[in-house]
Coordinates of C-alpha atoms in Angstrom, one line a residue:
Chain A
X1 CA 145.8 -11.5 30.3
X2 CA 145.3 -10.7 33.9
X3 CA 142.2 -7.7 33.7
X4 CA 139.8 -10.4 32.3
X5 CA 140.1 -12.7 34.8
X6 CA 137.4 -11.4 38.2
X7 CA 139.3 -14.3 40.9
X8 CA 137.2 -13.8 44.1
X9 CA 139.5 -12.2 46.9
X10 CA 141.6 -14.8 48.8
X11 CA 140.6 -14.9 52.5
X12 CA 136.7 -14.9 51.2
X13 CA 134.7 -17.5 51.3
X14 CA 132.6 -18.0 47.9
X15 CA 129.3 -18.3 48.4
X16 CA 127.3 -21.1 45.8
X17 CA 123.6 -19.2 44.7
X18 CA 120.6 -21.4 45.9
X19 CA 119.9 -22.4 41.9
X20 CA 120.5 -26.8 42.1
X21 CA 124.2 -27.5 39.9
X22 CA 126.3 -30.3 40.4
X23 CA 129.0 -29.9 42.9
X24 CA 132.0 -31.1 40.5
X25 CA 131.0 -30.8 37.1
X26 CA 133.5 -31.5 34.1
X27 CA 132.7 -31.4 29.8
X28 CA 134.9 -32.8 27.7
X29 CA 138.6 -32.4 29.9
X30 CA 141.8 -32.7 28.6
X31 CA 144.9 -33.1 30.2
X32 CA 147.9 -33.8 27.8
X33 CA 151.4 -32.9 29.3
X34 CA 154.4 -33.1 27.0
X35 CA 157.4 -35.2 28.0
X36 CA 160.7 -34.4 25.3
X37 CA 159.1 -35.5 22.0
X38 CA 156.4 -37.2 23.6
X39 CA 152.5 -36.7 24.6
X40 CA 151.0 -38.0 26.4
X41 CA 147.5 -38.2 26.8
X42 CA 146.4 -38.3 30.2
X43 CA 143.0 -37.3 30.2
X44 CA 140.7 -37.5 26.8
X45 CA 137.7 -36.0 26.6
X46 CA 136.6 -36.6 30.6
X47 CA 133.0 -35.4 31.3
X48 CA 131.5 -36.0 34.3
X49 CA 129.5 -34.5 36.9
X50 CA 129.3 -35.4 40.5
X51 CA 126.7 -34.4 42.8
X52 CA 126.4 -32.5 46.1
X53 CA 126.3 -35.3 49.4
X54 CA 127.3 -38.0 46.9
X55 CA 130.1 -40.9 47.7
X56 CA 132.4 -41.6 44.4
X57 CA 134.7 -43.8 43.8
X58 CA 137.5 -43.2 40.6
X59 CA 138.4 -47.2 39.9
X60 CA 141.4 -47.2 37.7
X61 CA 145.3 -49.2 36.7
X62 CA 148.3 -47.2 37.1
X63 CA 148.5 -44.8 34.7
X64 CA 144.7 -44.7 33.6
X65 CA 145.0 -41.1 34.8
X66 CA 142.1 -41.9 38.1
X67 CA 145.4 -39.4 39.6
X68 CA 144.7 -36.2 36.9
X69 CA 141.5 -36.5 36.8
X70 CA 141.0 -36.1 41.1
X71 CA 143.9 -33.4 40.6
X72 CA 141.7 -31.6 38.3
X73 CA 138.6 -31.4 40.7
X74 CA 141.7 -30.7 43.5
X75 CA 142.3 -27.6 41.3
X76 CA 145.5 -28.4 41.5
X77 CA 146.4 -28.5 37.9
X78 CA 144.1 -27.0 34.5
X79 CA 143.2 -29.2 32.3
X80 CA 144.7 -28.8 28.4
X81 CA 140.8 -27.8 27.5
X82 CA 137.9 -28.2 28.0
X83 CA 136.0 -27.0 31.1
X84 CA 136.6 -27.7 34.6
X85 CA 133.4 -26.5 37.0
X86 CA 133.7 -26.7 41.6
X87 CA 130.9 -26.1 43.7
X88 CA 129.8 -23.3 39.2
X89 CA 132.7 -21.8 39.5
X90 CA 134.4 -21.9 36.4
X91 CA 138.0 -22.8 37.0
X92 CA 139.6 -21.5 34.1
X93 CA 138.4 -17.7 34.8
X94 CA 140.7 -18.1 37.9
X95 CA 144.1 -16.6 38.5
X96 CA 146.7 -18.7 41.3
X97 CA 145.8 -17.2 43.9
X98 CA 142.1 -18.0 42.8
X99 CA 142.7 -21.7 42.3
X100 CA 143.8 -20.9 45.7
X101 CA 140.5 -19.9 46.8
X102 CA 139.3 -22.4 45.8
X103 CA 141.4 -25.4 47.8
X104 CA 141.1 -23.5 51.1
X105 CA 137.7 -23.2 51.2
X106 CA 135.7 -25.7 49.3
X107 CA 138.0 -29.0 49.1
X108 CA 139.6 -31.3 51.6
X109 CA 142.7 -33.4 50.5
X110 CA 144.0 -37.0 51.9
X111 CA 146.7 -38.0 49.9
X112 CA 148.0 -41.4 50.1
X113 CA 151.3 -40.3 51.8
X114 CA 149.4 -38.1 54.6
X115 CA 151.6 -35.4 53.7
X116 CA 151.4 -34.0 57.2
X117 CA 154.4 -31.7 58.4
X118 CA 156.5 -32.9 60.1
X119 CA 157.7 -30.0 62.6
X120 CA 154.9 -29.5 63.8
X121 CA 151.8 -31.3 66.5
X122 CA 149.3 -33.7 64.6
X123 CA 146.6 -30.4 66.3
X124 CA 149.6 -28.1 64.6
X125 CA 149.0 -29.6 61.6
X126 CA 144.9 -29.6 61.4
X127 CA 145.4 -25.5 62.4
X128 CA 147.6 -24.9 59.4
X129 CA 144.6 -24.2 56.7
X130 CA 142.6 -22.7 59.0
X131 CA 145.8 -20.2 59.5
X132 CA 146.1 -19.5 56.3
X133 CA 142.0 -18.5 55.7
X134 CA 142.8 -15.4 58.5
X135 CA 141.0 -17.8 62.3
X136 CA 142.0 -16.7 65.0
X137 CA 144.2 -19.1 67.0
X138 CA 141.9 -19.1 69.8
X139 CA 138.6 -20.2 67.3
X140 CA 141.7 -22.7 65.4
X141 CA 142.6 -24.0 69.5
X142 CA 138.9 -25.3 69.4
X143 CA 138.0 -25.9 66.5
X144 CA 141.4 -28.5 65.8
X145 CA 140.0 -30.4 68.7
X146 CA 137.2 -30.9 67.4
X147 CA 138.3 -32.5 63.9
X148 CA 140.2 -34.5 65.7
X149 CA 137.5 -35.7 68.0
X150 CA 135.0 -36.3 65.0
X151 CA 138.7 -38.2 62.7
X152 CA 138.4 -40.1 66.1
X153 CA 142.2 -40.1 66.7
X154 CA 142.7 -40.2 71.0
X155 CA 143.4 -36.4 72.0
X156 CA 146.4 -37.7 73.6
X157 CA 148.4 -37.8 70.3
X158 CA 146.8 -34.2 69.5
X159 CA 150.7 -33.2 70.7
X160 CA 152.0 -35.6 68.8
X161 CA 154.0 -34.9 65.9
X162 CA 154.0 -37.5 63.0
X163 CA 156.5 -39.4 63.6
X164 CA 155.7 -40.7 66.9
X165 CA 151.8 -41.6 65.6
X166 CA 151.7 -44.0 64.0
X167 CA 150.0 -44.3 59.7
X168 CA 146.0 -44.8 61.1
X169 CA 146.5 -42.0 63.3
X170 CA 147.8 -39.7 60.8
X171 CA 145.4 -40.6 58.6
X172 CA 143.2 -39.6 61.0
X173 CA 145.2 -36.3 61.5
X174 CA 145.4 -35.7 57.8
X175 CA 141.8 -35.7 58.0
X176 CA 141.0 -34.3 59.9
X177 CA 143.3 -31.9 58.5
X178 CA 141.0 -31.7 55.6
X179 CA 138.0 -31.3 57.5
X180 CA 139.1 -27.9 58.9
X181 CA 137.8 -24.7 56.8
X182 CA 134.9 -27.4 56.2
X183 CA 135.0 -28.1 52.9
X184 CA 131.8 -29.1 50.9
X185 CA 134.1 -31.5 49.3
X186 CA 136.7 -34.2 50.8
X187 CA 139.2 -35.5 48.5
X188 CA 141.4 -38.7 48.6
X189 CA 143.9 -40.1 46.4
X190 CA 144.6 -43.9 48.0
X191 CA 143.4 -42.4 51.7
X192 CA 144.2 -46.8 52.4
X193 CA 147.4 -47.1 50.3
X194 CA 150.1 -47.1 52.7
X195 CA 147.7 -48.7 56.2
X196 CA 147.1 -52.3 56.7
X197 CA 143.3 -54.1 56.0
X198 CA 142.0 -52.9 58.6
X199 CA 143.4 -49.5 59.5
X200 CA 141.9 -49.2 56.3
X201 CA 138.2 -50.0 56.8
X202 CA 138.8 -48.2 59.4
X203 CA 139.6 -44.9 58.2
X204 CA 137.2 -45.5 55.0
X205 CA 134.6 -46.1 57.6
X206 CA 134.6 -42.9 58.6
X207 CA 134.6 -41.9 55.8
X208 CA 131.6 -42.8 54.9
X209 CA 130.0 -41.4 58.5
X210 CA 131.7 -37.4 57.1
X211 CA 129.6 -38.8 53.6
X212 CA 126.6 -39.8 55.4
X213 CA 126.8 -35.8 57.7
X214 CA 126.8 -33.9 53.9
X215 CA 130.2 -33.7 52.6
X216 CA 131.0 -35.4 48.9
X217 CA 133.6 -37.6 49.4
X218 CA 135.6 -38.0 46.0
X219 CA 137.9 -41.5 46.4
X220 CA 140.6 -42.4 44.1
X221 CA 141.2 -46.4 44.1
X222 CA 142.9 -49.1 42.5
X223 CA 141.2 -51.5 45.6
X224 CA 138.0 -52.7 43.5
X225 CA 137.1 -53.9 47.5
X226 CA 136.2 -50.1 47.8
X227 CA 133.6 -50.0 45.6
X228 CA 131.3 -51.8 47.9
X229 CA 131.9 -48.0 49.8
X230 CA 130.5 -45.2 47.8
X231 CA 126.9 -44.8 45.9
X232 CA 128.7 -43.7 42.4
X233 CA 131.5 -45.9 40.5
X234 CA 133.2 -44.6 38.0
X235 CA 136.4 -46.5 36.2
X236 CA 138.9 -44.5 34.2
X237 CA 141.5 -46.5 31.9
X238 CA 143.3 -45.2 29.0
X239 CA 142.7 -41.1 30.1
X240 CA 138.9 -41.9 29.1
X241 CA 135.4 -43.1 31.6
X242 CA 134.5 -46.6 30.2
X243 CA 131.8 -46.8 33.4
Chain B
X1 CA 153.0 -6.8 46.8
X2 CA 153.3 -4.1 49.3
X3 CA 155.5 -4.8 52.4
X4 CA 152.6 -4.0 54.0
X5 CA 150.4 -6.7 52.9
X6 CA 153.2 -9.3 53.6
X7 CA 153.9 -7.6 57.3
X8 CA 151.0 -6.4 58.3
X9 CA 151.6 -5.3 62.2
X10 CA 153.7 -6.5 64.7
X11 CA 150.9 -7.3 67.2
X12 CA 148.7 -9.0 64.4
X13 CA 151.7 -11.1 63.3
X14 CA 152.4 -11.9 67.0
X15 CA 148.4 -12.9 67.2
X16 CA 148.2 -15.4 64.5
X17 CA 152.1 -17.2 66.0
X18 CA 151.6 -20.1 64.5
X19 CA 154.0 -18.3 61.3
X20 CA 156.3 -17.8 64.3
X21 CA 156.2 -20.9 65.8
X22 CA 156.6 -22.2 62.2
X23 CA 159.7 -20.5 61.8
X24 CA 161.7 -21.0 64.9
X25 CA 160.9 -24.7 64.4
X26 CA 162.2 -24.3 61.2
X27 CA 165.4 -23.1 61.8
X28 CA 165.7 -25.1 64.9
X29 CA 165.1 -28.0 62.4
X30 CA 168.3 -27.0 61.0
X31 CA 170.1 -25.7 64.4
X32 CA 173.7 -26.4 62.5
X33 CA 173.4 -23.9 59.3
X34 CA 171.1 -22.1 61.0
X35 CA 173.9 -21.5 63.5
X36 CA 176.5 -21.2 60.8
X37 CA 174.1 -18.9 58.4
X38 CA 173.8 -16.8 61.9
X39 CA 177.6 -16.5 62.6
X40 CA 178.0 -14.8 58.8
X41 CA 175.9 -12.2 59.7
X42 CA 176.7 -11.5 63.4
X43 CA 180.4 -11.2 61.9
X44 CA 178.9 -8.6 59.3
X45 CA 176.9 -6.8 61.9
X46 CA 180.4 -6.7 64.2
X47 CA 182.4 -5.5 61.2
X48 CA 180.7 -2.2 60.5
X49 CA 180.0 -0.8 63.8
X50 CA 182.9 -1.8 65.1
X51 CA 184.7 -0.1 61.5
X52 CA 182.9 2.5 62.5
X53 CA 182.8 2.7 66.1
X54 CA 186.7 2.6 64.8
X55 CA 186.9 5.5 63.1
X56 CA 184.7 7.8 64.7
X57 CA 186.7 7.2 68.0
X58 CA 189.5 8.4 65.9
X59 CA 187.8 11.1 64.7
X60 CA 186.0 12.3 68.1
X61 CA 190.0 11.5 69.6
X62 CA 191.5 14.8 67.0
X63 CA 188.8 16.9 67.0
X64 CA 189.0 17.2 70.9
X65 CA 192.4 17.9 70.8
X66 CA 190.5 21.0 69.0
X67 CA 187.9 21.5 71.0
X68 CA 186.5 25.3 71.3
X69 CA 189.1 27.0 68.7
X70 CA 186.7 26.3 66.1
X71 CA 185.3 29.8 67.3
X72 CA 188.4 31.6 66.8
X73 CA 190.4 33.1 64.4
X74 CA 194.9 33.9 64.8
X75 CA 195.7 37.1 63.4
X76 CA 199.7 36.7 62.1
X77 CA 202.1 39.3 60.8
X78 CA 202.2 39.0 56.4
X79 CA 205.2 37.8 55.7
X80 CA 208.0 39.6 55.4
X81 CA 206.3 42.1 58.1
X82 CA 207.4 41.4 61.7
X83 CA 204.8 42.2 64.4
X84 CA 201.2 43.7 64.3
X85 CA 200.7 46.7 64.9
X86 CA 198.2 48.7 68.2
X87 CA 196.6 50.6 65.2
X88 CA 196.2 47.4 63.3
X89 CA 194.4 45.6 66.6
X90 CA 192.6 48.8 67.4
X91 CA 191.4 48.6 63.9
X92 CA 190.5 45.4 64.4
X93 CA 188.3 46.3 67.5
X94 CA 186.1 48.4 65.0
X95 CA 184.6 44.9 63.5
X96 CA 181.4 43.5 64.2
X97 CA 179.9 41.1 66.3
X98 CA 183.6 40.0 67.8
X99 CA 183.6 39.0 71.3
X100 CA 187.1 39.6 72.0
X101 CA 191.1 40.2 70.6
X102 CA 193.4 38.9 72.3
X103 CA 196.5 40.4 71.2
X104 CA 200.2 38.4 72.3
X105 CA 203.8 38.8 72.1
X106 CA 205.7 35.8 72.2
X107 CA 209.5 34.1 72.2
X108 CA 211.3 31.5 72.9
X109 CA 213.4 30.2 75.6
X110 CA 216.1 26.5 76.3
X111 CA 215.1 25.6 79.6
X112 CA 216.9 22.6 81.4
X113 CA 216.0 20.4 84.5
X114 CA 217.0 17.3 85.9
X115 CA 215.1 13.4 84.9
X116 CA 216.7 10.7 86.7
X117 CA 220.0 12.5 86.8
X118 CA 220.3 13.4 83.3
X119 CA 220.4 16.9 82.0
X120 CA 217.3 17.3 79.9
X121 CA 216.8 20.8 77.8
X122 CA 213.2 22.0 76.8
X123 CA 212.0 24.6 75.0
X124 CA 208.9 26.9 76.1
X125 CA 207.1 29.5 75.0
X126 CA 207.3 33.1 76.7
X127 CA 204.1 34.0 76.4
X128 CA 203.0 38.2 77.5
X129 CA 199.9 38.3 78.0
X130 CA 197.3 40.2 80.0
X131 CA 195.1 38.0 83.0
X132 CA 191.9 38.8 81.6
X133 CA 192.8 37.5 78.6
X134 CA 195.0 34.4 80.2
X135 CA 191.4 33.4 81.5
X136 CA 190.2 32.9 78.6
X137 CA 192.1 31.3 76.8
X138 CA 192.8 28.8 79.9
X139 CA 192.0 27.3 82.7
X140 CA 193.4 26.9 86.3
X141 CA 195.1 23.0 87.1
X142 CA 195.9 24.8 90.9
X143 CA 197.8 28.4 92.3
X144 CA 196.0 31.2 90.5
X145 CA 196.7 33.7 88.0
X146 CA 200.0 36.5 87.4
X147 CA 198.6 40.1 88.8
X148 CA 198.8 42.5 86.1
X149 CA 202.3 43.9 86.7
X150 CA 203.9 42.0 88.4
X151 CA 207.1 39.6 88.2
X152 CA 204.9 36.2 88.7
X153 CA 204.4 34.0 85.9
X154 CA 202.2 31.0 85.0
X155 CA 203.4 28.3 83.4
X156 CA 201.7 25.4 81.5
X157 CA 201.3 21.6 82.3
X158 CA 203.8 20.3 80.2
X159 CA 206.7 22.3 81.9
X160 CA 204.9 22.2 85.5
X161 CA 205.1 17.9 85.2
X162 CA 208.7 18.4 83.6
X163 CA 209.8 20.6 85.9
X164 CA 207.9 18.9 89.1
X165 CA 207.0 22.4 89.8
X166 CA 204.1 23.6 92.3
X167 CA 203.2 27.0 92.8
X168 CA 205.6 29.2 94.5
X169 CA 208.2 27.5 93.2
X170 CA 210.8 29.2 90.9
X171 CA 212.3 29.3 87.6
X172 CA 214.8 30.8 85.5
X173 CA 214.7 32.2 82.6
X174 CA 217.7 34.2 81.0
X175 CA 219.1 35.1 84.2
X176 CA 215.6 36.3 86.0
X177 CA 213.8 35.1 88.6
X178 CA 209.8 34.1 88.3
X179 CA 207.9 32.5 90.7
X180 CA 205.2 30.4 89.6
X181 CA 202.3 31.3 91.0
X182 CA 199.9 28.7 88.8
X183 CA 198.9 26.0 87.2
X184 CA 197.5 25.3 83.8
X185 CA 195.3 22.6 82.8
X186 CA 196.4 19.9 80.0
X187 CA 195.3 21.4 76.5
X188 CA 197.0 19.5 73.8
X189 CA 197.6 20.8 70.2
X190 CA 196.8 24.0 70.1
X191 CA 197.3 26.5 66.4
X192 CA 196.6 29.9 68.6
X193 CA 199.1 29.4 71.2
X194 CA 200.7 26.3 72.7
X195 CA 199.6 26.8 76.3
X196 CA 201.3 23.4 77.5
X197 CA 204.9 23.9 76.8
X198 CA 203.7 28.3 77.4
X199 CA 204.7 30.4 80.8
X200 CA 203.0 33.6 80.5
X201 CA 203.8 36.5 82.4
X202 CA 203.1 40.1 81.7
X203 CA 203.3 42.3 79.5
X204 CA 205.7 45.0 82.0
X205 CA 207.7 40.9 83.4
X206 CA 208.1 40.4 78.9
X207 CA 209.8 43.9 78.6
X208 CA 212.0 43.0 81.7
X209 CA 213.0 39.8 79.6
X210 CA 212.5 41.3 76.8
X211 CA 214.0 45.0 76.3
X212 CA 215.2 44.6 72.8
X213 CA 211.7 43.6 71.4
X214 CA 209.6 45.7 69.1
X215 CA 206.7 47.2 70.2
X216 CA 203.2 45.0 68.7
X217 CA 202.0 41.4 69.2
X218 CA 203.1 38.5 67.2
X219 CA 199.7 36.8 67.1
X220 CA 196.4 38.2 67.7
X221 CA 193.6 35.7 68.6
X222 CA 189.9 37.0 67.4
X223 CA 187.4 35.5 69.1
X224 CA 183.6 35.6 67.2
X225 CA 180.4 36.3 69.4
X226 CA 178.9 33.6 66.6
X227 CA 180.9 30.6 64.8
X228 CA 178.4 31.1 61.9
X229 CA 179.8 35.0 61.4
X230 CA 183.3 33.6 61.6
X231 CA 184.1 34.3 58.0
X232 CA 182.3 37.6 57.4
X233 CA 184.2 39.0 60.6
X234 CA 187.8 37.4 59.1
X235 CA 187.0 39.6 55.9
X236 CA 186.0 42.4 56.8
X237 CA 189.7 42.3 59.4
X238 CA 191.5 41.7 56.1
X239 CA 188.9 44.4 54.1
X240 CA 190.1 46.8 56.9
X241 CA 194.2 46.2 57.6
X242 CA 195.3 44.8 54.0
X243 CA 193.7 48.0 52.5
X244 CA 196.2 48.1 50.1
X245 CA 198.8 46.3 51.1
X246 CA 199.0 42.8 52.5
X247 CA 200.1 43.0 55.9
X248 CA 198.4 40.5 58.0
X249 CA 196.8 37.1 57.9
X250 CA 194.2 35.8 59.5
X251 CA 193.6 32.3 59.7
X252 CA 190.2 30.6 60.5
X253 CA 190.3 27.4 63.3
X254 CA 187.7 26.1 62.5
X255 CA 189.3 25.3 58.6
X256 CA 191.2 22.9 60.8
X257 CA 188.5 21.0 61.7
X258 CA 186.8 20.4 59.1
X259 CA 188.8 19.4 57.0
X260 CA 190.3 17.0 59.4
X261 CA 185.9 16.3 59.9
X262 CA 186.0 15.4 56.4
X263 CA 189.6 12.6 55.9
X264 CA 187.5 11.1 59.3
X265 CA 184.7 10.8 57.2
X266 CA 186.7 9.5 54.7
X267 CA 188.1 7.5 56.5
X268 CA 184.9 6.2 58.6
X269 CA 183.5 5.0 55.2
X270 CA 186.5 3.6 53.6
X271 CA 186.7 1.2 57.1
X272 CA 183.0 0.6 57.3
X273 CA 183.1 -0.4 53.5
X274 CA 185.6 -2.6 54.4
X275 CA 182.7 -3.8 57.3
X276 CA 180.3 -4.1 54.7
X277 CA 182.7 -6.9 52.1
X278 CA 181.9 -9.3 55.3
X279 CA 178.2 -8.6 55.1
X280 CA 177.7 -9.5 51.3
X281 CA 179.2 -12.7 52.6
X282 CA 176.4 -13.7 55.0
X283 CA 174.4 -12.3 52.7
X284 CA 174.9 -15.0 50.1
X285 CA 175.3 -16.9 53.1
X286 CA 171.9 -16.9 54.1
X287 CA 170.9 -16.8 50.2
X288 CA 172.2 -20.0 49.5
X289 CA 170.5 -21.4 53.5
X290 CA 167.3 -20.0 52.4
X291 CA 167.5 -21.9 49.1
X292 CA 168.7 -24.8 50.5
X293 CA 165.3 -24.6 52.7
X294 CA 163.3 -24.0 50.5
X295 CA 164.6 -27.5 47.8
X296 CA 164.0 -29.1 51.1
X297 CA 160.8 -28.1 51.9
X298 CA 159.8 -28.7 48.7
X299 CA 156.5 -30.8 49.7
X300 CA 155.9 -29.1 52.4
X301 CA 155.4 -25.6 50.4
X302 CA 153.5 -28.0 48.5
X303 CA 150.9 -28.7 51.4
X304 CA 150.7 -26.1 51.9
X305 CA 149.7 -25.0 49.2
X306 CA 147.3 -28.0 48.6
X307 CA 145.3 -26.9 51.7
X308 CA 145.0 -23.5 51.0
X309 CA 148.5 -21.4 51.5
X310 CA 148.4 -18.6 49.3
X311 CA 151.9 -17.3 47.3
X312 CA 150.7 -14.4 49.8
X313 CA 151.0 -16.7 52.9
X314 CA 154.5 -19.0 51.9
X315 CA 156.0 -15.7 50.8
X316 CA 155.5 -14.3 54.8
X317 CA 156.8 -17.7 55.5
X318 CA 160.1 -17.6 53.9
X319 CA 160.5 -14.4 55.0
X320 CA 159.4 -14.2 58.5
X321 CA 162.2 -17.0 58.8
X322 CA 164.8 -15.1 57.2
X323 CA 163.5 -11.6 59.6
X324 CA 163.5 -14.3 62.4
X325 CA 167.2 -15.1 61.7
X326 CA 168.7 -11.7 61.0
X327 CA 167.3 -10.3 63.9
X328 CA 169.2 -12.5 66.7
X329 CA 171.7 -11.8 64.5
X330 CA 171.4 -8.6 64.7
X331 CA 170.6 -8.4 67.9
X332 CA 173.9 -10.8 69.3
X333 CA 176.2 -8.7 66.6
X334 CA 174.9 -5.2 68.2
X335 CA 175.6 -7.0 71.7
X336 CA 179.3 -8.8 71.1
X337 CA 180.3 -5.1 69.2
X338 CA 179.1 -3.2 72.6
X339 CA 180.6 -5.7 75.0
X340 CA 183.5 -5.7 73.1
X341 CA 184.5 -2.7 72.3
X342 CA 184.2 -1.7 75.9
X343 CA 186.4 -4.0 76.6
X344 CA 189.3 -3.1 74.4
X345 CA 188.6 0.4 74.8
X346 CA 188.4 -0.2 78.7
X347 CA 192.1 -2.8 78.8
X348 CA 193.4 -0.8 75.5
X349 CA 192.8 2.7 75.2
X350 CA 191.9 3.1 79.1
X351 CA 188.9 5.4 77.9
X352 CA 185.6 4.1 76.7
X353 CA 183.9 7.6 76.8
X354 CA 184.7 7.4 72.9
X355 CA 182.5 4.3 72.7
X356 CA 179.6 5.4 74.7
X357 CA 178.5 8.9 72.5
X358 CA 175.6 9.0 70.4
X359 CA 177.5 9.0 67.1
X360 CA 179.6 6.3 68.1
X361 CA 175.8 3.4 69.2
X362 CA 175.0 5.0 65.6
X363 CA 177.1 2.9 64.3
X364 CA 176.4 0.1 66.4
X365 CA 172.2 1.0 65.2
X366 CA 173.5 0.8 61.5
X367 CA 175.3 -2.6 61.8
X368 CA 171.7 -3.4 63.3
X369 CA 170.3 -2.6 60.5
X370 CA 171.8 -3.7 57.6
X371 CA 172.5 -6.7 59.7
X372 CA 168.3 -7.6 59.1
X373 CA 167.8 -6.4 55.9
X374 CA 171.1 -7.9 54.5
X375 CA 169.7 -11.4 55.7
X376 CA 165.9 -10.0 54.3
X377 CA 167.6 -9.2 50.6
X378 CA 169.4 -12.6 51.3
X379 CA 165.9 -14.8 51.9
X380 CA 163.5 -12.8 49.1
X381 CA 164.6 -14.5 46.2
X382 CA 164.2 -18.1 48.4
X383 CA 160.9 -17.0 49.2
X384 CA 160.2 -16.0 45.9
X385 CA 161.1 -19.4 44.8
X386 CA 159.6 -20.3 46.9
X387 CA 155.8 -18.8 46.6
X388 CA 155.9 -19.5 43.0
X389 CA 156.1 -23.3 42.8
X390 CA 153.4 -25.5 41.6
X391 CA 151.3 -27.5 44.1
X392 CA 151.2 -30.7 42.0
X393 CA 155.0 -30.2 40.9
X394 CA 156.1 -29.6 44.3
X395 CA 153.2 -32.2 45.6
X396 CA 155.1 -34.8 44.0
X397 CA 158.7 -33.6 44.4
X398 CA 160.6 -36.2 47.2

């Protein structure tokens, strides 16, 4: 089984070819979970194509399958059937470390819960993805600082631990971390869900800015107001795209 | 996956010091638990190394008593024979690879001495030996050796201290007075001659003491040139003298030291075995601590994986933590063992020389290495388990 799957070397950057292709491509993707005797169709034949530089919102109520869809794009989950291509790489051909390499170099994650490492300071949290990318400590430090600046975190917080920061500040650290390895795609799962409206809007503005500088941004949300930030909006219901 | 991939090299590991930093902080995070796990390892290391040192010191203290005798053969009359004759000694002289042949005649005497008012009787061996031969067997503590043909004597350390003798004093043996001219150094137990409780004098004086003694010798001590030849020399002596009938018995001293070595090696192994059990228990506690750590940090592992940590990275993080714990605890264990043993030996045995030998230190090193290995082995399964976690499941873990 292994030898049929040529996986890219984990530390090597996967170089996209010159031919134009969608950065995210899903074809007839199904994801079925088995819970006891029940088979749950979380995704029921989703086809989707996202171009480089898009700002996409994926809308849907809870249980609609929008998080499952995001996990597929983020290489955290594999489809039961169908095809997923990220940056023109077919995920079905990759093993565990291959998927890790795609995540490391192509995707920045932003979570609703921020998901920072509690023992590490803000700047160290931003360094984490660069460690796994084999960067030297000096380079990491410099890059992490510039990413925190880019995410608008006041720099006096750089040496603070997550529990010493507000929710908005933590989310900025998380965004800086997501940007650390210069991924072409940013995935955000309800990034404003744990924030008040004003802070939430600031975060969305930040994502908008990042999108303007060329990063593809995909945001999963159930808040219809988020749609106004995006240029493409996808609505999902019962595991199928309805718009 | 090779160890080389996990721990590429110390310099690059210290350069990428975030792993080290992470390990330190994660150990600090549950400091009580970390300390308890470390105590387990410390006890294990102390148990292994102190048991090893104990066995080794026992061995050293006993084999020291037999030191310098490994190159000797003791030839005595075979059962049924009374003496070794001059002719037999001449036959021994023809054997190759012999350094020296020391014929000894001996007899026993009861002497009396007073100690805190009471009269105590003690047994001494009286030896007839040439001055030159005595020099080969024993060193002087004070005084000098007797001159050939004189009526003077040299006494062993045990007799000298019991009778409170100093050179120049006289002792009485069977009505004859002998002047003590020298006192030998204390030597401990021996299988050839008992120098500590011996009175050594010239053949002339011996013949005067025991005019009825038969011609010949009670014992002949043969010192070989090279200890490797001892068996060949022993065989050749037997061949030459016992050609027709069993006249002498040849006894190699190294047989004793060899069998003592075996005994003490077994004792050491047994003691270390006992020590190992405590280290095994410590290993299980490390396993437990690391497993709890992986469970508690499931979500963190998920985050790490989501942002690009490979299985190898996660494995490395957890193994490094176990390694850290092992190195710190084992170092503490080794230091405690050395300082503790030193104190015990200095205060109770009043002799620390056996501790500071290479062979004792080897057991400390052994305890140290086993301590680290135990931590690594204990950390291996949790690390493997953490590395195999599915990122999505780990992220959802609360």
